[in-house]
């Protein structure tokens, strides 16, 4: 079957056409992803995600903008890069927590030599409720998503969103008061 016809049928959500395209491109897509992520199992998982994405976004393919294989390849490449960025971000933020800042404040207390930074940080942190400190630590220092924070704290997602907005607002108010 001609590729153009196969792609057209795929865009019309023909499962057989999709299966044929999967057979044609799966090995190549897996290889490209594996080259980027360097993990065979993760590459397989991401390749599956790529084919789900192309199925869900079939209508967005436009042959006048490039070849079908190039379109799939770009989706695969971006998916792999997004995964690496996500993992790197989480690893980078994993060990950074509010304890680091609390440590700065405690050292400042014990050394009798507070710097302007530690004085300001102490005022800002002392002005927040424990719930705010806990939530902000998860969201901004440990790299949790709002959904992850909701699950970790065992509170509804809507509560996390509202609390985050309120905590940030309180932090802004504290900063504004500090600069007045």
PDB file of N, CA and C in Angstrom, residues 54-112:
ATOM      1  N   UNK A  54       0.740  10.088  18.472  1.00  0.00           N
ATOM      2  CA  UNK A  54       0.464  10.284  17.042  1.00  0.00           C
ATOM      3  C   UNK A  54      -0.952   9.843  16.698  1.00  0.00           C
ATOM      4  N   UNK A  55      -1.454   8.830  17.386  1.00  0.00           N
ATOM      5  CA  UNK A  55      -2.847   8.411  17.164  1.00  0.00           C
ATOM      6  C   UNK A  55      -3.796   9.531  17.580  1.00  0.00           C
ATOM      7  N   UNK A  56      -3.552  10.101  18.757  1.00  0.00           N
ATOM      8  CA  UNK A  56      -4.430  11.153  19.268  1.00  0.00           C
ATOM      9  C   UNK A  56      -4.318  12.457  18.477  1.00  0.00           C
ATOM     10  N   UNK A  57      -3.184  12.664  17.829  1.00  0.00           N
ATOM     11  CA  UNK A  57      -2.956  13.913  17.095  1.00  0.00           C
ATOM     12  C   UNK A  57      -2.844  13.689  15.589  1.00  0.00           C
ATOM     13  N   UNK A  58      -3.435  12.622  15.109  1.00  0.00           N
ATOM     14  CA  UNK A  58      -3.329  12.268  13.689  1.00  0.00           C
ATOM     15  C   UNK A  58      -3.758  13.410  12.778  1.00  0.00           C
ATOM     16  N   UNK A  59      -4.785  14.116  13.166  1.00  0.00           N
ATOM     17  CA  UNK A  59      -5.305  15.192  12.319  1.00  0.00           C
ATOM     18  C   UNK A  59      -4.320  16.352  12.188  1.00  0.00           C
ATOM     19  N   UNK A  60      -3.379  16.464  13.106  1.00  0.00           N
ATOM     20  CA  UNK A  60      -2.447  17.595  13.059  1.00  0.00           C
ATOM     21  C   UNK A  60      -1.306  17.391  12.060  1.00  0.00           C
ATOM     22  N   UNK A  61      -1.153  16.174  11.552  1.00  0.00           N
ATOM     23  CA  UNK A  61      -0.107  15.954  10.545  1.00  0.00           C
ATOM     24  C   UNK A  61      -0.514  16.623   9.242  1.00  0.00           C
ATOM     25  N   UNK A  62       0.432  17.356   8.657  1.00  0.00           N
ATOM     26  CA  UNK A  62       0.191  18.057   7.400  1.00  0.00           C
ATOM     27  C   UNK A  62       1.339  17.722   6.450  1.00  0.00           C
ATOM     28  N   UNK A  63       1.034  17.016   5.389  1.00  0.00           N
ATOM     29  CA  UNK A  63       2.071  16.562   4.455  1.00  0.00           C
ATOM     30  C   UNK A  63       2.800  17.716   3.771  1.00  0.00           C
ATOM     31  N   UNK A  64       2.178  18.878   3.701  1.00  0.00           N
ATOM     32  CA  UNK A  64       2.849  20.017   3.066  1.00  0.00           C
ATOM     33  C   UNK A  64       3.965  20.583   3.946  1.00  0.00           C
ATOM     34  N   UNK A  65       3.964  20.216   5.224  1.00  0.00           N
ATOM     35  CA  UNK A  65       4.997  20.709   6.144  1.00  0.00           C
ATOM     36  C   UNK A  65       6.162  19.738   6.293  1.00  0.00           C
ATOM     37  N   UNK A  66       6.026  18.542   5.766  1.00  0.00           N
ATOM     38  CA  UNK A  66       7.124  17.584   5.866  1.00  0.00           C
ATOM     39  C   UNK A  66       6.632  16.161   5.747  1.00  0.00           C
ATOM     40  N   UNK A  67       7.598  15.249   5.694  1.00  0.00           N
ATOM     41  CA  UNK A  67       7.267  13.834   5.558  1.00  0.00           C
ATOM     42  C   UNK A  67       6.681  13.284   6.855  1.00  0.00           C
ATOM     43  N   UNK A  68       5.900  12.240   6.723  1.00  0.00           N
ATOM     44  CA  UNK A  68       5.255  11.602   7.871  1.00  0.00           C
ATOM     45  C   UNK A  68       6.297  11.086   8.864  1.00  0.00           C
ATOM     46  N   UNK A  69       7.327  10.425   8.343  1.00  0.00           N
ATOM     47  CA  UNK A  69       8.364   9.888   9.220  1.00  0.00           C
ATOM     48  C   UNK A  69       9.045  11.003  10.013  1.00  0.00           C
ATOM     49  N   UNK A  70       9.280  12.137   9.380  1.00  0.00           N
ATOM     50  CA  UNK A  70       9.896  13.279  10.065  1.00  0.00           C
ATOM     51  C   UNK A  70       8.994  13.778  11.183  1.00  0.00           C
ATOM     52  N   UNK A  71       7.698  13.814  10.931  1.00  0.00           N
ATOM     53  CA  UNK A  71       6.723  14.244  11.937  1.00  0.00           C
ATOM     54  C   UNK A  71       6.781  13.317  13.152  1.00  0.00           C
ATOM     55  N   UNK A  72       6.748  12.001  12.908  1.00  0.00           N
ATOM     56  CA  UNK A  72       6.813  11.028  14.005  1.00  0.00           C
ATOM     57  C   UNK A  72       8.151  11.143  14.733  1.00  0.00           C
ATOM     58  N   UNK A  73       9.214  11.302  13.978  1.00  0.00           N
ATOM     59  CA  UNK A  73      10.549  11.403  14.559  1.00  0.00           C
ATOM     60  C   UNK A  73      10.655  12.607  15.491  1.00  0.00           C
ATOM     61  N   UNK A  74      10.093  13.729  15.079  1.00  0.00           N
ATOM     62  CA  UNK A  74      10.102  14.926  15.932  1.00  0.00           C
ATOM     63  C   UNK A  74       9.317  14.692  17.214  1.00  0.00           C
ATOM     64  N   UNK A  75       8.180  14.034  17.108  1.00  0.00           N
ATOM     65  CA  UNK A  75       7.391  13.726  18.307  1.00  0.00           C
ATOM     66  C   UNK A  75       8.198  12.817  19.229  1.00  0.00           C
ATOM     67  N   UNK A  76       8.854  11.816  18.674  1.00  0.00           N
ATOM     68  CA  UNK A  76       9.661  10.886  19.472  1.00  0.00           C
ATOM     69  C   UNK A  76      10.819  11.614  20.148  1.00  0.00           C
ATOM     70  N   UNK A  77      11.513  12.413  19.389  1.00  0.00           N
ATOM     71  CA  UNK A  77      12.656  13.153  19.924  1.00  0.00           C
ATOM     72  C   UNK A  77      12.218  14.084  21.054  1.00  0.00           C
ATOM     73  N   UNK A  78      11.150  14.832  20.832  1.00  0.00           N
ATOM     74  CA  UNK A  78      10.657  15.756  21.857  1.00  0.00           C
ATOM     75  C   UNK A  78      10.186  15.012  23.099  1.00  0.00           C
ATOM     76  N   UNK A  79       9.545  13.875  22.912  1.00  0.00           N
ATOM     77  CA  UNK A  79       9.087  13.074  24.048  1.00  0.00           C
ATOM     78  C   UNK A  79      10.274  12.608  24.880  1.00  0.00           C
ATOM     79  N   UNK A  80      11.314  12.127  24.222  1.00  0.00           N
ATOM     80  CA  UNK A  80      12.508  11.651  24.930  1.00  0.00           C
ATOM     81  C   UNK A  80      13.206  12.796  25.660  1.00  0.00           C
ATOM     82  N   UNK A  81      13.333  13.925  25.004  1.00  0.00           N
ATOM     83  CA  UNK A  81      13.985  15.084  25.628  1.00  0.00           C
ATOM     84  C   UNK A  81      13.165  15.582  26.809  1.00  0.00           C
ATOM     85  N   UNK A  82      11.846  15.648  26.660  1.00  0.00           N
ATOM     86  CA  UNK A  82      10.980  16.062  27.769  1.00  0.00           C
ATOM     87  C   UNK A  82      11.151  15.136  28.967  1.00  0.00           C
ATOM     88  N   UNK A  83      11.246  13.839  28.708  1.00  0.00           N
ATOM     89  CA  UNK A  83      11.429  12.869  29.791  1.00  0.00           C
ATOM     90  C   UNK A  83      12.756  13.110  30.506  1.00  0.00           C
ATOM     91  N   UNK A  84      13.815  13.328  29.753  1.00  0.00           N
ATOM     92  CA  UNK A  84      15.120  13.595  30.368  1.00  0.00           C
ATOM     93  C   UNK A  84      15.090  14.874  31.188  1.00  0.00           C
ATOM     94  N   UNK A  85      14.483  15.904  30.647  1.00  0.00           N
ATOM     95  CA  UNK A  85      14.391  17.170  31.385  1.00  0.00           C
ATOM     96  C   UNK A  85      13.619  16.978  32.679  1.00  0.00           C
ATOM     97  N   UNK A  86      12.528  16.258  32.602  1.00  0.00           N
ATOM     98  CA  UNK A  86      11.708  16.000  33.783  1.00  0.00           C
ATOM     99  C   UNK A  86      12.508  15.237  34.835  1.00  0.00           C
ATOM    100  N   UNK A  87      13.211  14.202  34.423  1.00  0.00           N
ATOM    101  CA  UNK A  87      14.016  13.416  35.364  1.00  0.00           C
ATOM    102  C   UNK A  87      15.157  14.237  35.946  1.00  0.00           C
ATOM    103  N   UNK A  88      15.830  15.024  35.118  1.00  0.00           N
ATOM    104  CA  UNK A  88      16.928  15.855  35.601  1.00  0.00           C
ATOM    105  C   UNK A  88      16.424  16.884  36.597  1.00  0.00           C
ATOM    106  N   UNK A  89      15.276  17.483  36.310  1.00  0.00           N
ATOM    107  CA  UNK A  89      14.706  18.480  37.207  1.00  0.00           C
ATOM    108  C   UNK A  89      14.369  17.847  38.548  1.00  0.00           C
ATOM    109  N   UNK A  90      13.717  16.685  38.506  1.00  0.00           N
ATOM    110  CA  UNK A  90      13.347  16.017  39.751  1.00  0.00           C
ATOM    111  C   UNK A  90      14.579  15.615  40.543  1.00  0.00           C
ATOM    112  N   UNK A  91      15.617  15.112  39.869  1.00  0.00           N
ATOM    113  CA  UNK A  91      16.845  14.730  40.563  1.00  0.00           C
ATOM    114  C   UNK A  91      17.548  15.944  41.148  1.00  0.00           C
ATOM    115  N   UNK A  92      17.540  17.036  40.420  1.00  0.00           N
ATOM    116  CA  UNK A  92      18.180  18.250  40.890  1.00  0.00           C
ATOM    117  C   UNK A  92      17.490  18.786  42.136  1.00  0.00           C
ATOM    118  N   UNK A  93      16.171  18.727  42.140  1.00  0.00           N
ATOM    119  CA  UNK A  93      15.398  19.293  43.238  1.00  0.00           C
ATOM    120  C   UNK A  93      15.184  18.322  44.394  1.00  0.00           C
ATOM    121  N   UNK A  94      15.493  17.050  44.178  1.00  0.00           N
ATOM    122  CA  UNK A  94      15.166  16.027  45.162  1.00  0.00           C
ATOM    123  C   UNK A  94      15.753  16.335  46.544  1.00  0.00           C
ATOM    124  N   UNK A  95      17.010  16.745  46.579  1.00  0.00           N
ATOM    125  CA  UNK A  95      17.687  16.933  47.856  1.00  0.00           C
ATOM    126  C   UNK A  95      17.593  18.349  48.389  1.00  0.00           C
ATOM    127  N   UNK A  96      17.154  19.265  47.553  1.00  0.00           N
ATOM    128  CA  UNK A  96      17.022  20.639  47.986  1.00  0.00           C
ATOM    129  C   UNK A  96      15.676  20.797  48.677  1.00  0.00           C
ATOM    130  N   UNK A  97      15.689  21.225  49.902  1.00  0.00           N
ATOM    131  CA  UNK A  97      14.429  21.353  50.619  1.00  0.00           C
ATOM    132  C   UNK A  97      14.469  22.575  51.516  1.00  0.00           C
ATOM    133  N   UNK A  98      13.379  22.796  52.177  1.00  0.00           N
ATOM    134  CA  UNK A  98      13.300  23.913  53.111  1.00  0.00           C
ATOM    135  C   UNK A  98      14.289  23.721  54.250  1.00  0.00           C
ATOM    136  N   UNK A  99      14.691  22.473  54.521  1.00  0.00           N
ATOM    137  CA  UNK A  99      15.683  22.225  55.573  1.00  0.00           C
ATOM    138  C   UNK A  99      16.963  23.009  55.301  1.00  0.00           C
ATOM    139  N   UNK A 100      17.314  23.150  54.025  1.00  0.00           N
ATOM    140  CA  UNK A 100      18.503  23.911  53.655  1.00  0.00           C
ATOM    141  C   UNK A 100      18.363  25.346  54.147  1.00  0.00           C
ATOM    142  N   UNK A 101      17.205  25.932  53.916  1.00  0.00           N
ATOM    143  CA  UNK A 101      16.984  27.310  54.319  1.00  0.00           C
ATOM    144  C   UNK A 101      16.829  27.430  55.828  1.00  0.00           C
ATOM    145  N   UNK A 102      16.214  26.421  56.427  1.00  0.00           N
ATOM    146  CA  UNK A 102      16.108  26.404  57.888  1.00  0.00           C
ATOM    147  C   UNK A 102      17.512  26.332  58.479  1.00  0.00           C
ATOM    148  N   UNK A 103      18.390  25.547  57.861  1.00  0.00           N
ATOM    149  CA  UNK A 103      19.779  25.452  58.312  1.00  0.00           C
ATOM    150  C   UNK A 103      20.469  26.799  58.263  1.00  0.00           C
ATOM    151  N   UNK A 104      20.234  27.554  57.217  1.00  0.00           N
ATOM    152  CA  UNK A 104      20.809  28.900  57.116  1.00  0.00           C
ATOM    153  C   UNK A 104      20.326  29.756  58.276  1.00  0.00           C
ATOM    154  N   UNK A 105      19.024  29.658  58.556  1.00  0.00           N
ATOM    155  CA  UNK A 105      18.450  30.459  59.635  1.00  0.00           C
ATOM    156  C   UNK A 105      19.000  30.034  60.990  1.00  0.00           C
ATOM    157  N   UNK A 106      19.135  28.733  61.198  1.00  0.00           N
ATOM    158  CA  UNK A 106      19.652  28.245  62.476  1.00  0.00           C
ATOM    159  C   UNK A 106      21.105  28.661  62.672  1.00  0.00           C
ATOM    160  N   UNK A 107      21.908  28.598  61.616  1.00  0.00           N
ATOM    161  CA  UNK A 107      23.308  29.032  61.725  1.00  0.00           C
ATOM    162  C   UNK A 107      23.362  30.515  62.044  1.00  0.00           C
ATOM    163  N   UNK A 108      22.480  31.278  61.432  1.00  0.00           N
ATOM    164  CA  UNK A 108      22.461  32.712  61.690  1.00  0.00           C
ATOM    165  C   UNK A 108      22.107  32.980  63.145  1.00  0.00           C
ATOM    166  N   UNK A 109      21.174  32.185  63.703  1.00  0.00           N
ATOM    167  CA  UNK A 109      20.807  32.343  65.109  1.00  0.00           C
ATOM    168  C   UNK A 109      21.987  32.045  66.017  1.00  0.00           C
ATOM    169  N   UNK A 110      22.705  30.979  65.718  1.00  0.00           N
ATOM    170  CA  UNK A 110      23.768  30.535  66.612  1.00  0.00           C
ATOM    171  C   UNK A 110      25.041  31.359  66.473  1.00  0.00           C
ATOM    172  N   UNK A 111      25.226  32.036  65.349  1.00  0.00           N
ATOM    173  CA  UNK A 111      26.470  32.755  65.124  1.00  0.00           C
ATOM    174  C   UNK A 111      26.391  34.228  65.508  1.00  0.00           C
ATOM    175  N   UNK A 112      25.247  34.711  65.867  1.00  0.00           N
ATOM    176  CA  UNK A 112      25.058  36.123  66.201  1.00  0.00           C
ATOM    177  C   UNK A 112      25.516  37.063  65.087  1.00  0.00           C
TER     178      UNK A 112
END
